[in-house]
């Protein structure tokens, strides 16, 4: 299995080809309901930005996900009046807390921001002096406990807030590592290996009276994960807004214990100068994040899942007309990106093109179709076509283009 990070590296290593193939996008794919106002300028065209069809998974560099129609409506309908940001954050937070059955919640500028604010809250509590001094609080440097196998690219957020990461392996080491300087313990939910279970991690944190934080940023579906960690007893939980919840890309959720959320808010905009001021969320995105979560919780998740499987069948039936081409449904076990996509394989003696060449060809089109290249058990490259981020009318288009590229290599 190729990791999200590796994938990202691979993708960014390939040159970006785009904007070279005319401007047929809208006639091919149609516009979303949200931008269908007739006469609105096409800014993709005006600026020469290549539109992307995301036949992969949510990727930050591919602009995350597409906001649900409910979110666009929330943004449009709230953009025409001012609001008091303290009141808005409080009221939206209270509502989100109720929806997620936790004490308190807030909208952040993404999960990475939630990690900065959660750490800041754990360092400062409600102490105004300490707040002003972050990331250099008075006294010895605060410490955050993490499992060695959980270290990842996003833990720089902990350092950003002024804390130092202490690596541990196993429950015993965690117990021993906790001292007067320890302010928090962070669990990366999608880590490949854990030497400490969620339950142990929370129990040890509670025993020593330090907040436990779980980063589950990309870990819906299943929707149940939005409720899982508060039941385990975590004090702070974060999810990205701009992944499969399909809220604004630069929004996210931080929720959990009331005193900590209060302290996190004090470390955030609209307060004048705390560590989180450069991470503000605008009014529309706060409303938008609320609308996204509400719509996501109300969704018929089984139906959506079935729809994803149907999309795979639809593409399969088109491409399997070419001799030796096979589509296979693969359900990512998660916890991140736990949804179906399609692996496509063929006999390269008959269809004389490599998976990477297909990936490059589709990516170079306009609109650019971005699939993924993964590795199978034998470490051979294999093409992966994602379906969960396609707009309905893009399913057939992706199938047609993929078929054409394969057909041309016969
Ligand atoms: C995406 C992601 C983040 C960052 O989330 P943003 O919402 O983009 O800030 C943090 N942690 C994990 C595990 C992620 O997948």
CSV table of C-alpha atoms and ligand atoms in Angstrom, one decimal:
chain,number,residue,atom,x,y,z
A,1,UNK,CA,0.0,0.0,0.0
A,2,UNK,CA,1.3,3.4,-0.9
A,3,UNK,CA,1.0,5.9,1.8
A,4,UNK,CA,-0.7,9.2,1.4
A,5,UNK,CA,2.5,11.0,1.9
A,6,UNK,CA,4.5,8.9,-0.6
A,7,UNK,CA,1.7,9.3,-3.1
A,8,UNK,CA,1.8,13.0,-2.7
A,9,UNK,CA,5.6,13.0,-3.2
A,10,UNK,CA,5.2,10.8,-6.3
A,11,UNK,CA,2.6,13.1,-7.7
A,12,UNK,CA,4.4,16.3,-7.1
A,13,UNK,CA,7.5,14.8,-8.7
A,14,UNK,CA,5.8,14.6,-12.0
A,15,UNK,CA,5.7,17.7,-14.1
A,16,UNK,CA,2.5,19.6,-14.3
A,17,UNK,CA,1.2,19.6,-17.8
A,18,UNK,CA,-1.9,21.7,-18.2
A,19,UNK,CA,-3.7,24.4,-20.0
A,20,UNK,CA,-2.4,23.2,-23.4
A,21,UNK,CA,-5.4,21.4,-24.8
A,22,UNK,CA,-8.1,24.0,-25.4
A,23,UNK,CA,-11.0,24.9,-23.3
A,24,UNK,CA,-13.6,22.2,-23.7
A,25,UNK,CA,-14.2,21.6,-20.0
A,26,UNK,CA,-17.5,23.1,-19.3
A,27,UNK,CA,-19.1,21.7,-22.5
A,28,UNK,CA,-17.8,18.3,-21.5
A,29,UNK,CA,-18.7,18.2,-17.8
A,30,UNK,CA,-21.3,20.8,-17.2
A,31,UNK,CA,-21.3,23.3,-14.3
A,32,UNK,CA,-22.2,22.5,-10.8
A,33,UNK,CA,-25.5,23.7,-9.6
A,34,UNK,CA,-23.7,26.3,-7.4
A,35,UNK,CA,-22.0,28.1,-10.3
A,36,UNK,CA,-24.7,27.9,-12.9
A,37,UNK,CA,-25.6,31.6,-12.8
A,38,UNK,CA,-25.7,32.5,-16.5
A,39,UNK,CA,-23.3,35.2,-17.5
A,40,UNK,CA,-20.9,34.6,-14.6
A,41,UNK,CA,-17.4,34.7,-15.9
A,42,UNK,CA,-15.5,31.4,-16.1
A,43,UNK,CA,-12.5,32.3,-14.0
A,44,UNK,CA,-10.7,29.1,-14.8
A,45,UNK,CA,-10.7,30.2,-18.4
A,46,UNK,CA,-10.0,33.8,-17.7
A,47,UNK,CA,-6.9,32.9,-15.8
A,48,UNK,CA,-5.9,29.9,-17.8
A,49,UNK,CA,-6.2,27.6,-14.7
A,50,UNK,CA,-6.6,24.0,-15.8
A,51,UNK,CA,-9.7,22.4,-14.3
A,52,UNK,CA,-9.1,19.1,-12.6
A,53,UNK,CA,-11.3,16.0,-12.5
A,54,UNK,CA,-10.3,14.3,-9.3
A,55,UNK,CA,-10.3,10.6,-9.9
A,56,UNK,CA,-8.3,10.0,-6.8
A,57,UNK,CA,-8.7,10.8,-3.1
A,58,UNK,CA,-9.0,14.1,-1.3
A,59,UNK,CA,-5.6,15.8,-1.7
A,60,UNK,CA,-4.8,19.2,-0.3
A,61,UNK,CA,-2.8,20.2,-3.4
A,62,UNK,CA,-5.9,19.3,-5.5
A,63,UNK,CA,-8.0,21.7,-3.5
A,64,UNK,CA,-9.4,19.0,-1.1
A,65,UNK,CA,-13.0,18.3,-2.0
A,66,UNK,CA,-15.9,20.0,-3.7
A,67,UNK,CA,-18.1,21.8,-1.2
A,68,UNK,CA,-21.6,20.4,-0.9
A,69,UNK,CA,-24.4,22.5,-2.4
A,70,UNK,CA,-25.6,23.2,1.1
A,71,UNK,CA,-22.3,24.7,1.9
A,72,UNK,CA,-22.3,27.0,-1.1
A,73,UNK,CA,-25.8,28.0,-0.2
A,74,UNK,CA,-24.7,28.8,3.4
A,75,UNK,CA,-21.8,30.9,2.1
A,76,UNK,CA,-23.9,32.8,-0.4
A,77,UNK,CA,-26.8,33.4,2.0
A,78,UNK,CA,-24.6,34.7,4.9
A,79,UNK,CA,-22.1,36.8,2.9
A,80,UNK,CA,-24.4,39.9,2.7
A,81,UNK,CA,-24.5,40.8,6.4
A,82,UNK,CA,-22.0,41.3,9.2
A,83,UNK,CA,-21.9,39.2,12.3
A,84,UNK,CA,-20.1,39.4,15.6
A,85,UNK,CA,-17.5,36.7,15.3
A,86,UNK,CA,-17.4,35.9,19.0
A,87,UNK,CA,-21.1,35.2,18.9
A,88,UNK,CA,-21.0,33.3,15.7
A,89,UNK,CA,-18.2,31.0,16.8
A,90,UNK,CA,-20.0,30.4,20.1
A,91,UNK,CA,-23.4,29.7,18.6
A,92,UNK,CA,-22.1,27.5,15.8
A,93,UNK,CA,-19.8,25.7,18.3
A,94,UNK,CA,-22.7,25.0,20.6
A,95,UNK,CA,-24.7,23.6,17.8
A,96,UNK,CA,-21.9,21.4,16.5
A,97,UNK,CA,-21.2,20.2,20.1
A,98,UNK,CA,-24.9,19.2,20.3
A,99,UNK,CA,-24.7,17.4,17.0
A,100,UNK,CA,-21.6,15.5,17.9
A,101,UNK,CA,-22.6,14.8,21.5
A,102,UNK,CA,-19.7,16.6,23.1
A,103,UNK,CA,-19.3,19.4,25.6
A,104,UNK,CA,-17.9,22.0,23.2
A,105,UNK,CA,-16.7,22.5,19.7
A,106,UNK,CA,-15.3,25.2,17.4
A,107,UNK,CA,-14.5,25.7,13.7
A,108,UNK,CA,-10.8,26.0,12.9
A,109,UNK,CA,-9.0,26.7,9.7
A,110,UNK,CA,-8.4,23.0,9.2
A,111,UNK,CA,-7.2,20.1,11.3
A,112,UNK,CA,-3.6,21.5,11.4
A,113,UNK,CA,-4.9,24.7,12.9
A,114,UNK,CA,-6.9,22.6,15.4
A,115,UNK,CA,-3.7,20.9,16.4
A,116,UNK,CA,-2.0,24.3,17.0
A,117,UNK,CA,-5.0,25.6,19.0
A,118,UNK,CA,-5.4,22.4,21.0
A,119,UNK,CA,-1.7,22.4,22.0
A,120,UNK,CA,-1.9,26.2,22.7
A,121,UNK,CA,-5.0,25.6,24.9
A,122,UNK,CA,-3.2,22.8,26.8
A,123,UNK,CA,-0.2,25.1,27.4
A,124,UNK,CA,-2.0,28.3,28.4
A,125,UNK,CA,-5.4,27.3,29.8
A,126,UNK,CA,-7.1,30.7,30.3
A,127,UNK,CA,-3.8,32.5,31.4
A,128,UNK,CA,-3.8,35.7,29.4
A,129,UNK,CA,0.0,36.3,30.0
A,130,UNK,CA,1.0,32.9,28.7
A,131,UNK,CA,-1.3,33.4,25.6
A,132,UNK,CA,0.6,36.5,24.7
A,133,UNK,CA,3.9,34.8,25.0
A,134,UNK,CA,3.3,31.8,22.7
A,135,UNK,CA,5.3,30.1,21.2
A,136,UNK,CA,7.7,30.9,24.0
A,137,UNK,CA,5.7,30.5,27.2
A,138,UNK,CA,7.6,31.2,30.5
A,139,UNK,CA,9.5,28.4,32.1
A,140,UNK,CA,10.8,25.2,30.7
A,141,UNK,CA,9.5,24.1,27.3
A,142,UNK,CA,6.2,22.3,27.5
A,143,UNK,CA,6.1,18.7,26.3
A,144,UNK,CA,3.7,16.7,24.3
A,145,UNK,CA,3.8,12.9,24.3
A,146,UNK,CA,3.5,11.0,21.0
A,147,UNK,CA,4.2,7.4,20.1
A,148,UNK,CA,7.4,7.0,18.1
A,149,UNK,CA,5.4,5.3,15.3
A,150,UNK,CA,2.9,8.2,15.2
A,151,UNK,CA,5.4,10.9,14.2
A,152,UNK,CA,4.2,12.5,11.0
A,153,UNK,CA,4.4,15.6,8.8
A,154,UNK,CA,1.6,17.3,10.6
A,155,UNK,CA,3.1,17.2,14.1
A,156,UNK,CA,5.0,20.4,13.4
A,157,UNK,CA,1.7,22.0,14.5
A,158,UNK,CA,2.7,21.0,18.1
A,159,UNK,CA,6.1,22.7,17.7
A,160,UNK,CA,4.4,25.7,16.2
A,161,UNK,CA,2.5,26.3,19.4
A,162,UNK,CA,5.7,26.1,21.4
A,163,UNK,CA,5.8,22.5,22.7
A,164,UNK,CA,8.4,19.9,22.3
A,165,UNK,CA,7.5,16.3,21.2
A,166,UNK,CA,8.6,13.5,23.5
A,167,UNK,CA,8.5,10.1,21.7
A,168,UNK,CA,7.5,7.0,23.6
A,169,UNK,CA,6.9,3.4,22.8
A,170,UNK,CA,4.4,1.4,24.8
A,171,UNK,CA,2.3,2.2,27.8
A,172,UNK,CA,5.2,1.9,30.3
A,173,UNK,CA,7.4,4.4,28.6
A,174,UNK,CA,4.4,6.8,28.3
A,175,UNK,CA,3.7,6.6,32.0
A,176,UNK,CA,7.4,7.3,32.7
A,177,UNK,CA,7.7,10.1,30.3
A,178,UNK,CA,5.0,12.2,31.8
A,179,UNK,CA,6.3,14.9,34.1
A,180,UNK,CA,5.6,18.5,35.3
A,181,UNK,CA,6.3,19.8,31.8
A,182,UNK,CA,3.9,17.5,30.0
A,183,UNK,CA,0.9,19.4,28.7
A,184,UNK,CA,-0.8,17.0,26.3
A,185,UNK,CA,-0.7,13.6,24.6
A,186,UNK,CA,-1.3,13.3,20.8
A,187,UNK,CA,-2.6,10.2,19.0
A,188,UNK,CA,-2.4,10.0,15.2
A,189,UNK,CA,-5.4,7.8,14.4
A,190,UNK,CA,-4.3,6.8,10.9
A,191,UNK,CA,-0.8,5.7,12.1
A,192,UNK,CA,0.1,2.3,10.7
A,193,UNK,CA,1.2,0.9,14.0
A,194,UNK,CA,0.5,1.8,17.6
A,195,UNK,CA,2.3,0.5,20.6
A,196,UNK,CA,-0.5,1.9,22.8
A,197,UNK,CA,-4.2,1.4,22.2
A,198,UNK,CA,-6.7,4.3,22.3
A,199,UNK,CA,-8.1,3.1,25.5
A,200,UNK,CA,-4.7,2.8,27.3
A,201,UNK,CA,-3.6,6.1,25.8
A,202,UNK,CA,-6.7,7.9,27.2
A,203,UNK,CA,-6.5,6.1,30.6
A,204,UNK,CA,-2.8,7.0,31.1
A,205,UNK,CA,-3.5,10.6,30.1
A,206,UNK,CA,-6.5,10.8,32.5
A,207,UNK,CA,-4.5,9.2,35.4
A,208,UNK,CA,-1.9,12.0,35.0
A,209,UNK,CA,-4.4,14.7,34.3
A,210,UNK,CA,-3.1,15.7,30.9
A,211,UNK,CA,-5.4,16.3,27.9
A,212,UNK,CA,-5.5,13.6,25.3
A,213,UNK,CA,-5.8,14.7,21.7
A,214,UNK,CA,-6.7,12.5,18.6
A,215,UNK,CA,-6.0,13.6,15.1
A,216,UNK,CA,-8.6,11.9,12.9
A,217,UNK,CA,-8.5,14.5,10.1
A,218,UNK,CA,-9.2,12.2,7.1
A,219,UNK,CA,-11.1,9.5,8.9
A,220,UNK,CA,-14.6,9.7,7.7
A,221,UNK,CA,-16.3,7.7,6.3
A,222,UNK,CA,-17.5,5.9,8.3
A,223,UNK,CA,-19.6,8.7,9.8
A,224,UNK,CA,-19.5,6.9,13.1
A,225,UNK,CA,-15.9,8.0,13.6
A,226,UNK,CA,-17.3,11.5,14.3
A,227,UNK,CA,-18.7,10.0,17.5
A,228,UNK,CA,-16.1,7.4,18.3
A,229,UNK,CA,-13.4,9.2,20.1
A,230,UNK,CA,-15.5,11.2,22.6
A,231,UNK,CA,-16.9,7.8,23.6
A,232,UNK,CA,-13.4,6.5,24.2
A,233,UNK,CA,-12.8,9.6,26.4
A,234,UNK,CA,-10.5,11.9,24.3
A,235,UNK,CA,-10.4,15.5,25.5
A,236,UNK,CA,-9.7,17.0,22.1
A,237,UNK,CA,-10.6,15.6,18.6
A,238,UNK,CA,-10.0,17.1,15.2
A,239,UNK,CA,-11.4,16.4,11.7
A,240,UNK,CA,-10.7,18.3,8.5
A,241,UNK,CA,-13.6,20.1,7.0
A,242,UNK,CA,-12.4,20.0,3.5
A,243,UNK,CA,-12.0,16.2,3.0
A,244,UNK,CA,-14.9,13.8,2.8
A,245,UNK,CA,-17.2,16.0,5.0
A,246,UNK,CA,-17.0,18.3,2.0
A,247,UNK,CA,-17.0,21.6,3.8
A,248,UNK,CA,-14.7,24.5,3.0
A,249,UNK,CA,-11.1,23.3,2.4
A,250,UNK,CA,-9.7,25.8,4.8
A,251,UNK,CA,-12.1,24.8,7.7
A,252,UNK,CA,-12.0,22.1,10.2
A,253,UNK,CA,-13.4,20.9,13.5
A,254,UNK,CA,-12.0,20.9,17.0
A,255,UNK,CA,-14.2,19.5,19.7
A,256,UNK,CA,-14.2,17.9,23.1
A,257,UNK,CA,-13.8,19.3,26.7
A,258,UNK,CA,-15.4,22.6,27.4
A,259,UNK,CA,-12.5,24.3,29.3
A,260,UNK,CA,-10.0,23.3,26.6
A,261,UNK,CA,-12.2,24.5,23.7
A,262,UNK,CA,-12.7,27.8,25.6
A,263,UNK,CA,-8.9,28.1,26.0
A,264,UNK,CA,-8.5,27.2,22.3
A,265,UNK,CA,-10.9,30.0,21.3
A,266,UNK,CA,-8.9,32.5,23.4
A,267,UNK,CA,-5.9,31.5,21.4
A,268,UNK,CA,-7.7,32.2,18.1
A,269,UNK,CA,-9.0,35.0,16.0
A,270,UNK,CA,-11.0,37.3,16.6
A,271,UNK,CA,-8.8,37.8,19.6
A,272,UNK,CA,-6.2,40.4,18.7
A,273,UNK,CA,-2.8,38.8,18.9
A,274,UNK,CA,-2.6,35.2,20.0
A,275,UNK,CA,-0.8,32.3,18.2
A,276,UNK,CA,-3.9,31.4,16.2
A,277,UNK,CA,-4.6,34.8,14.8
A,278,UNK,CA,-3.0,34.0,11.4
A,279,UNK,CA,-5.3,31.0,11.2
A,280,UNK,CA,-8.6,32.8,11.2
A,281,UNK,CA,-11.8,31.4,9.6
A,282,UNK,CA,-14.1,33.8,7.9
A,283,UNK,CA,-17.7,34.1,8.7
A,284,UNK,CA,-18.9,32.4,5.6
A,285,UNK,CA,-16.7,29.4,6.2
A,286,UNK,CA,-17.9,29.1,9.8
A,287,UNK,CA,-21.5,29.0,8.6
A,288,UNK,CA,-20.3,26.7,5.7
A,289,UNK,CA,-18.6,24.2,8.0
A,290,UNK,CA,-21.8,24.0,10.1
A,291,UNK,CA,-23.8,23.4,7.0
A,292,UNK,CA,-21.4,20.8,5.7
A,293,UNK,CA,-21.5,18.8,9.0
A,294,UNK,CA,-25.2,19.0,9.2
A,295,UNK,CA,-25.6,17.7,5.6
A,296,UNK,CA,-23.0,15.0,6.2
A,297,UNK,CA,-24.7,13.7,9.3
A,298,UNK,CA,-28.1,13.7,7.5
A,299,UNK,CA,-26.8,11.9,4.4
A,300,UNK,CA,-27.9,8.4,3.5
A,301,UNK,CA,-24.5,6.9,3.9
A,302,UNK,CA,-25.5,3.4,2.7
A,303,UNK,CA,-26.9,4.8,-0.4
A,304,UNK,CA,-23.9,6.9,-1.1
A,305,UNK,CA,-21.6,3.9,-0.6
A,306,UNK,CA,-23.8,1.9,-3.1
A,307,UNK,CA,-23.6,4.8,-5.5
A,308,UNK,CA,-19.8,4.6,-5.3
A,309,UNK,CA,-19.9,0.9,-6.1
A,310,UNK,CA,-22.2,1.5,-9.0
A,311,UNK,CA,-19.8,4.1,-10.4
A,312,UNK,CA,-17.1,1.5,-10.4
A,313,UNK,CA,-19.3,-1.0,-12.3
A,314,UNK,CA,-20.2,1.7,-14.8
A,315,UNK,CA,-16.5,2.4,-15.6
A,316,UNK,CA,-15.6,-1.3,-15.5
A,317,UNK,CA,-18.3,-2.2,-18.0
A,318,UNK,CA,-16.9,0.4,-20.4
A,319,UNK,CA,-13.2,-0.4,-20.2
A,320,UNK,CA,-13.5,-4.2,-20.0
A,321,UNK,CA,-14.4,-4.3,-23.7
A,322,UNK,CA,-10.7,-4.0,-24.3
A,323,UNK,CA,-9.1,-7.5,-24.2
A,324,UNK,CA,-7.2,-8.2,-20.9
A,325,UNK,CA,-8.3,-5.0,-19.2
A,326,UNK,CA,-9.8,-5.7,-15.7
A,327,UNK,CA,-11.3,-3.4,-13.2
A,328,UNK,CA,-11.4,-4.5,-9.6
A,329,UNK,CA,-13.1,-2.8,-6.6
A,330,UNK,CA,-10.7,-2.0,-3.8
A,331,UNK,CA,-12.0,-0.8,-0.5
A,332,UNK,CA,-9.3,1.0,1.4
A,333,UNK,CA,-9.3,-0.4,4.9
A,334,UNK,CA,-8.6,3.1,6.3
A,335,UNK,CA,-8.7,4.7,8.9
A,336,UNK,CA,-8.0,7.5,6.4
A,337,UNK,CA,-9.7,7.4,3.0
A,338,UNK,CA,-11.8,4.3,3.9
A,339,UNK,CA,-13.9,4.1,0.7
A,340,UNK,CA,-13.9,2.2,-2.5
A,341,UNK,CA,-11.9,2.9,-5.6
A,342,UNK,CA,-11.1,0.9,-8.7
A,343,UNK,CA,-7.8,-0.8,-9.5
A,344,UNK,CA,-7.3,-1.2,-13.3
A,345,UNK,CA,-4.9,-3.8,-14.7
A,346,UNK,CA,-4.1,-5.2,-18.1
A,347,UNK,CA,-1.6,-7.4,-19.9
A,348,UNK,CA,1.1,-5.0,-21.0
A,349,UNK,CA,2.0,-7.3,-24.0
A,350,UNK,CA,-1.5,-6.7,-25.4
A,351,UNK,CA,-2.2,-3.2,-24.2
A,352,UNK,CA,1.2,-1.6,-24.6
A,353,UNK,CA,1.2,1.1,-22.0
A,354,UNK,CA,2.3,1.3,-18.4
A,355,UNK,CA,0.0,2.4,-15.5
A,356,UNK,CA,2.2,5.4,-15.0
A,357,UNK,CA,1.9,6.4,-18.7
A,358,UNK,CA,-1.9,6.1,-18.5
A,359,UNK,CA,-1.7,8.3,-15.4
A,360,UNK,CA,0.4,10.9,-17.2
A,361,UNK,CA,-1.7,10.9,-20.3
A,362,UNK,CA,-5.0,11.5,-18.4
A,363,UNK,CA,-3.3,14.1,-16.2
A,364,UNK,CA,-2.0,15.9,-19.3
A,365,UNK,CA,-5.5,16.3,-20.7
A,366,UNK,CA,-7.7,19.4,-20.3
A,367,UNK,CA,-9.6,19.0,-18.1
A,368,UNK,CA,-6.8,17.2,-16.3
A,369,UNK,CA,-8.0,13.8,-15.0
A,370,UNK,CA,-5.9,12.9,-11.9
A,371,UNK,CA,-5.9,9.2,-11.0
A,372,UNK,CA,-3.3,7.5,-8.8
A,373,UNK,CA,-0.6,5.0,-9.3
A,374,UNK,CA,-0.3,2.5,-6.5
A,375,UNK,CA,1.7,-0.6,-5.9
A,376,UNK,CA,0.2,-4.1,-5.7
A,377,UNK,CA,1.5,-6.9,-3.4
A,378,UNK,CA,4.4,-7.7,-5.8
A,379,UNK,CA,5.3,-4.0,-5.8
A,380,UNK,CA,4.2,-3.6,-9.4
A,381,UNK,CA,2.6,-0.3,-10.3
A,382,UNK,CA,-1.1,-0.4,-10.8
A,383,UNK,CA,-3.6,2.3,-11.8
A,384,UNK,CA,-6.1,3.3,-9.3
A,385,UNK,CA,-9.2,5.3,-10.3
A,386,UNK,CA,-11.1,7.0,-7.6
A,387,UNK,CA,-14.8,7.6,-7.9
A,388,UNK,CA,-15.9,9.3,-4.7
A,389,UNK,CA,-15.0,12.8,-5.7
A,390,UNK,CA,-16.4,12.7,-9.3
A,391,UNK,CA,-19.4,14.7,-10.1
A,392,UNK,CA,-22.2,12.4,-11.5
A,393,UNK,CA,-21.6,13.4,-15.1
A,394,UNK,CA,-17.8,12.9,-14.8
A,395,UNK,CA,-18.1,9.2,-14.2
A,396,UNK,CA,-18.9,8.4,-17.8
A,397,UNK,CA,-16.4,11.0,-19.1
A,398,UNK,CA,-13.6,9.4,-17.0
A,399,UNK,CA,-14.6,6.0,-18.3
A,400,UNK,CA,-14.5,7.2,-21.9
A,401,UNK,CA,-11.2,8.9,-21.6
A,402,UNK,CA,-9.6,6.0,-19.8
A,403,UNK,CA,-11.0,3.6,-22.4
A,404,UNK,CA,-9.6,5.7,-25.2
A,405,UNK,CA,-6.1,5.9,-23.7
A,406,UNK,CA,-6.0,2.1,-23.3
A,407,UNK,CA,-7.5,1.5,-26.7
A,408,UNK,CA,-4.9,3.6,-28.3
A,409,UNK,CA,-2.2,1.3,-26.9
A,410,UNK,CA,-3.6,-1.9,-28.3
B,1,LIG,C1,-5.2,16.4,6.2
B,1,LIG,C2,-4.7,16.1,7.5
B,1,LIG,C3,-4.3,17.1,8.4
B,1,LIG,C4,-4.4,18.5,8.0
B,1,LIG,O1,-5.7,18.9,7.9
B,1,LIG,P1,-6.1,20.3,7.3
B,1,LIG,O2,-7.6,20.3,7.5
B,1,LIG,O3,-5.7,20.3,5.8
B,1,LIG,O4,-5.4,21.3,8.1
B,1,LIG,C5,-3.8,16.7,9.6
B,1,LIG,N1,-3.7,15.4,9.9
B,1,LIG,C6,-4.0,14.4,9.1
B,1,LIG,C7,-3.9,13.0,9.5
B,1,LIG,C8,-4.5,14.7,7.8
B,1,LIG,O5,-4.9,13.7,7.0
